[in-house]
PDB file of C-alpha atoms in Angstrom:
ATOM      1  CA  MET A  29      44.061   4.703 -97.816  1.00 49.00           C
ATOM      2  CA  LEU A  30      45.193   1.601 -99.688  1.00 53.00           C
ATOM      3  CA  LYS A  31      48.966   1.276 -99.810  1.00 56.00           C
ATOM      4  CA  PRO A  32      50.188  -0.001-103.198  1.00 57.00           C
ATOM      5  CA  ASN A  33      52.520  -2.977-103.183  1.00 59.00           C
ATOM      6  CA  ILE A  34      55.513  -1.735-105.159  1.00 60.00           C
ATOM      7  CA  SER A  35      58.617  -3.855-104.749  1.00 60.00           C
ATOM      8  CA  PHE A  36      62.115  -2.900-105.861  1.00 59.00           C
ATOM      9  CA  LYS A  37      65.525  -4.306-105.040  1.00 55.00           C
ATOM     10  CA  THR A  38      65.973  -1.499-102.544  1.00 57.00           C
ATOM     11  CA  LYS A  39      63.312   0.277-100.542  1.00 72.00           C
ATOM     12  CA  LYS A  40      64.928   3.689-100.989  1.00 77.00           C
ATOM     13  CA  TRP A  41      62.568   4.473-103.882  1.00 81.00           C
ATOM     14  CA  THR A  42      59.312   3.979-101.938  1.00 83.00           C
ATOM     15  CA  CYS A  43      57.868   6.214 -99.225  1.00 83.00           C
ATOM     16  CA  LYS A  44      57.527   4.595 -95.796  1.00 83.00           C
ATOM     17  CA  HIS A  45      54.303   6.499 -95.122  1.00 83.00           C
ATOM     18  CA  CYS A  46      52.203   6.188 -98.288  1.00 82.00           C
ATOM     19  CA  GLY A  47      54.004   3.425-100.218  1.00 80.00           C
ATOM     20  CA  LEU A  48      54.234   5.459-103.432  1.00 84.00           C
ATOM     21  CA  LEU A  49      57.396   6.242-105.364  1.00 85.00           C
ATOM     22  CA  LYS A  50      59.565   9.069-104.049  1.00 84.00           C
ATOM     23  CA  ASP A  51      60.429  11.903-106.380  1.00 79.00           C
ATOM     24  CA  ILE A  52      63.993  11.680-107.671  1.00 78.00           C
ATOM     25  CA  SER A  53      65.837  14.941-107.221  1.00 79.00           C
ATOM     26  CA  LYS A  54      68.489  15.460-109.890  1.00 83.00           C
ATOM     27  CA  TRP A  55      70.352  17.634-107.376  1.00 83.00           C
ATOM     28  CA  ARG A  56      71.065  14.512-105.301  1.00 84.00           C
ATOM     29  CA  ILE A  57      73.174  12.963-108.054  1.00 90.00           C
ATOM     30  CA  LYS A  58      76.709  12.979-106.702  1.00 91.00           C
ATOM     31  CA  ILE A  59      80.202  12.066-107.788  1.00 94.00           C
ATOM     32  CA  GLY A  60      80.560   8.297-108.098  1.00 95.00           C
ATOM     33  CA  ASP A  61      76.895   7.605-108.958  1.00 93.00           C
ATOM     34  CA  SER A  62      76.173   5.300-111.880  1.00 94.00           C
ATOM     35  CA  VAL A  63      73.973   7.060-114.462  1.00 94.00           C
ATOM     36  CA  PHE A  64      72.737   6.696-118.026  1.00 92.00           C
ATOM     37  CA  PHE A  65      71.549   9.071-120.737  1.00 93.00           C
ATOM     38  CA  ASN A  66      70.556   8.986-124.395  1.00 91.00           C
ATOM     39  CA  THR A  67      72.772  10.250-127.188  1.00 89.00           C
ATOM     40  CA  GLY A  68      72.300  10.273-130.922  1.00 90.00           C
ATOM     41  CA  HIS A  69      74.065  10.908-134.190  1.00 89.00           C
ATOM     42  CA  LEU A  70      73.452  10.752-137.933  1.00 93.00           C
ATOM     43  CA  ASP A  71      74.991   7.884-139.876  1.00 92.00           C
ATOM     44  CA  LYS A  72      76.246   8.072-143.470  1.00 93.00           C
ATOM     45  CA  ASN A  73      72.686   7.579-144.772  1.00 94.00           C
ATOM     46  CA  PHE A  74      71.472  10.500-142.637  1.00 93.00           C
ATOM     47  CA  GLU A  75      69.489   8.196-140.371  1.00 94.00           C
ATOM     48  CA  TYR A  76      69.313   9.171-136.712  1.00 94.00           C
ATOM     49  CA  ILE A  77      70.931   6.517-134.525  1.00 94.00           C
ATOM     50  CA  LYS A  78      69.933   6.697-130.844  1.00 94.00           C
ATOM     51  CA  THR A  79      72.144   5.058-128.220  1.00 91.00           C
ATOM     52  CA  THR A  80      72.032   4.798-124.457  1.00 92.00           C
ATOM     53  CA  THR A  81      75.279   5.671-122.711  1.00 93.00           C
ATOM     54  CA  HIS A  82      76.092   4.356-119.234  1.00 94.00           C
ATOM     55  CA  GLY A  83      78.743   5.994-117.099  1.00 95.00           C
ATOM     56  CA  ILE A  84      79.908   7.273-113.742  1.00 96.00           C
ATOM     57  CA  VAL A  85      79.699  10.887-112.573  1.00 96.00           C
ATOM     58  CA  ILE A  86      83.243  12.185-112.059  1.00 96.00           C
ATOM     59  CA  ASP A  87      82.535  15.897-111.536  1.00 96.00           C
ATOM     60  CA  ARG A  88      79.673  18.292-110.896  1.00 94.00           C
ATOM     61  CA  GLN A  89      79.499  22.016-111.697  1.00 94.00           C
ATOM     62  CA  ASN A  90      76.141  23.433-110.611  1.00 90.00           C
ATOM     63  CA  LYS A  91      73.590  21.644-112.799  1.00 92.00           C
ATOM     64  CA  PHE A  92      76.113  20.179-115.238  1.00 96.00           C
ATOM     65  CA  LEU A  93      77.704  16.771-114.763  1.00 96.00           C
ATOM     66  CA  THR A  94      80.871  15.284-116.190  1.00 96.00           C
ATOM     67  CA  VAL A  95      80.206  11.613-116.912  1.00 96.00           C
ATOM     68  CA  LEU A  96      82.866   9.035-117.788  1.00 96.00           C
ATOM     69  CA  ASP A  97      81.832   6.245-120.152  1.00 92.00           C
ATOM     70  CA  GLN A  98      84.332   3.534-119.261  1.00 84.00           C
ATOM     71  CA  ASN A  99      83.420   1.325-122.233  1.00 88.00           C
ATOM     72  CA  LYS A 100      84.342   3.947-124.838  1.00 88.00           C
ATOM     73  CA  ASN A 101      86.788   5.826-122.589  1.00 90.00           C
ATOM     74  CA  GLN A 102      84.958   9.107-123.311  1.00 93.00           C
ATOM     75  CA  THR A 103      83.774  11.909-121.074  1.00 95.00           C
ATOM     76  CA  TYR A 104      80.518  13.816-121.519  1.00 94.00           C
ATOM     77  CA  PHE A 105      79.579  17.229-120.113  1.00 96.00           C
ATOM     78  CA  ILE A 106      75.806  17.051-119.786  1.00 95.00           C
ATOM     79  CA  ASP A 107      72.881  18.809-118.071  1.00 94.00           C
ATOM     80  CA  GLN A 108      71.608  16.953-114.991  1.00 93.00           C
ATOM     81  CA  ASN A 109      68.053  16.941-116.405  1.00 91.00           C
ATOM     82  CA  GLU A 110      69.195  14.647-119.243  1.00 91.00           C
ATOM     83  CA  VAL A 111      70.682  12.053-116.858  1.00 92.00           C
ATOM     84  CA  TYR A 112      68.954   9.215-114.992  1.00 89.00           C
ATOM     85  CA  LEU A 113      70.250   7.139-112.083  1.00 89.00           C
ATOM     86  CA  THR A 114      70.942   3.571-113.201  1.00 87.00           C
ATOM     87  CA  ASN A 115      68.864   1.752-110.583  1.00 82.00           C
ATOM     88  CA  SER A 116      66.010   4.259-110.333  1.00 82.00           C
ATOM     89  CA  PRO A 117      62.429   3.336-111.279  1.00 82.00           C
ATOM     90  CA  ALA A 118      61.386   3.976-114.874  1.00 78.00           C
ATOM     91  CA  LEU A 119      59.308   7.072-115.594  1.00 79.00           C
ATOM     92  CA  PHE A 120      56.226   5.059-116.615  1.00 83.00           C
ATOM     93  CA  LEU A 121      56.084   3.538-113.105  1.00 82.00           C
ATOM     94  CA  TYR A 122      55.550   7.031-111.662  1.00 82.00           C
ATOM     95  CA  HIS A 123      52.597   7.454-114.022  1.00 83.00           C
ATOM     96  CA  MET A 124      51.262   3.980-113.247  1.00 85.00           C
ATOM     97  CA  TYR A 125      51.499   4.024-109.428  1.00 81.00           C
ATOM     98  CA  GLY A 126      51.764   7.720-108.619  1.00 82.00           C
ATOM     99  CA  LYS A 127      54.309   9.943-106.960  1.00 85.00           C
ATOM    100  CA  CYS A 128      54.654  10.473-103.212  1.00 86.00           C
ATOM    101  CA  ALA A 129      53.127  13.763-102.076  1.00 84.00           C
ATOM    102  CA  CYS A 130      53.938  13.387 -98.372  1.00 83.00           C
ATOM    103  CA  LYS A 131      55.381  16.425 -96.631  1.00 72.00           C
ATOM    104  CA  HIS A 132      57.787  14.406 -94.494  1.00 62.00           C
ATOM    105  CA  ASP A 133      61.423  15.514 -94.622  1.00 52.00           C
ATOM    106  CA  LYS A 134      62.905  12.032 -94.372  1.00 51.00           C
ATOM    107  CA  ASN A 135      60.752   9.381 -96.064  1.00 46.00           C
TER     108      ASN A 135
END
């Protein structure tokens, strides 16, 4: 099988066995991780303004995370499925190269 040449700053996103991108488990997000998520609001002209918020996870309660945005000094209580790790590969790369399907415990 041909191993794709996917290079990232760190090798923690690629499988050692097949070379494809490892699946990112949202349950592995822990306190202190740098994350980002999208938020939105309506302005005075009723136009939807979408913004990306970057922050640090300061607490975790089951599948909900408390994220501190240090720029705005605000905290957000958000579902883990709406949050992405800052240095993780973009979603389109998983569609372009494929996702690791190896059954190894520690890739």
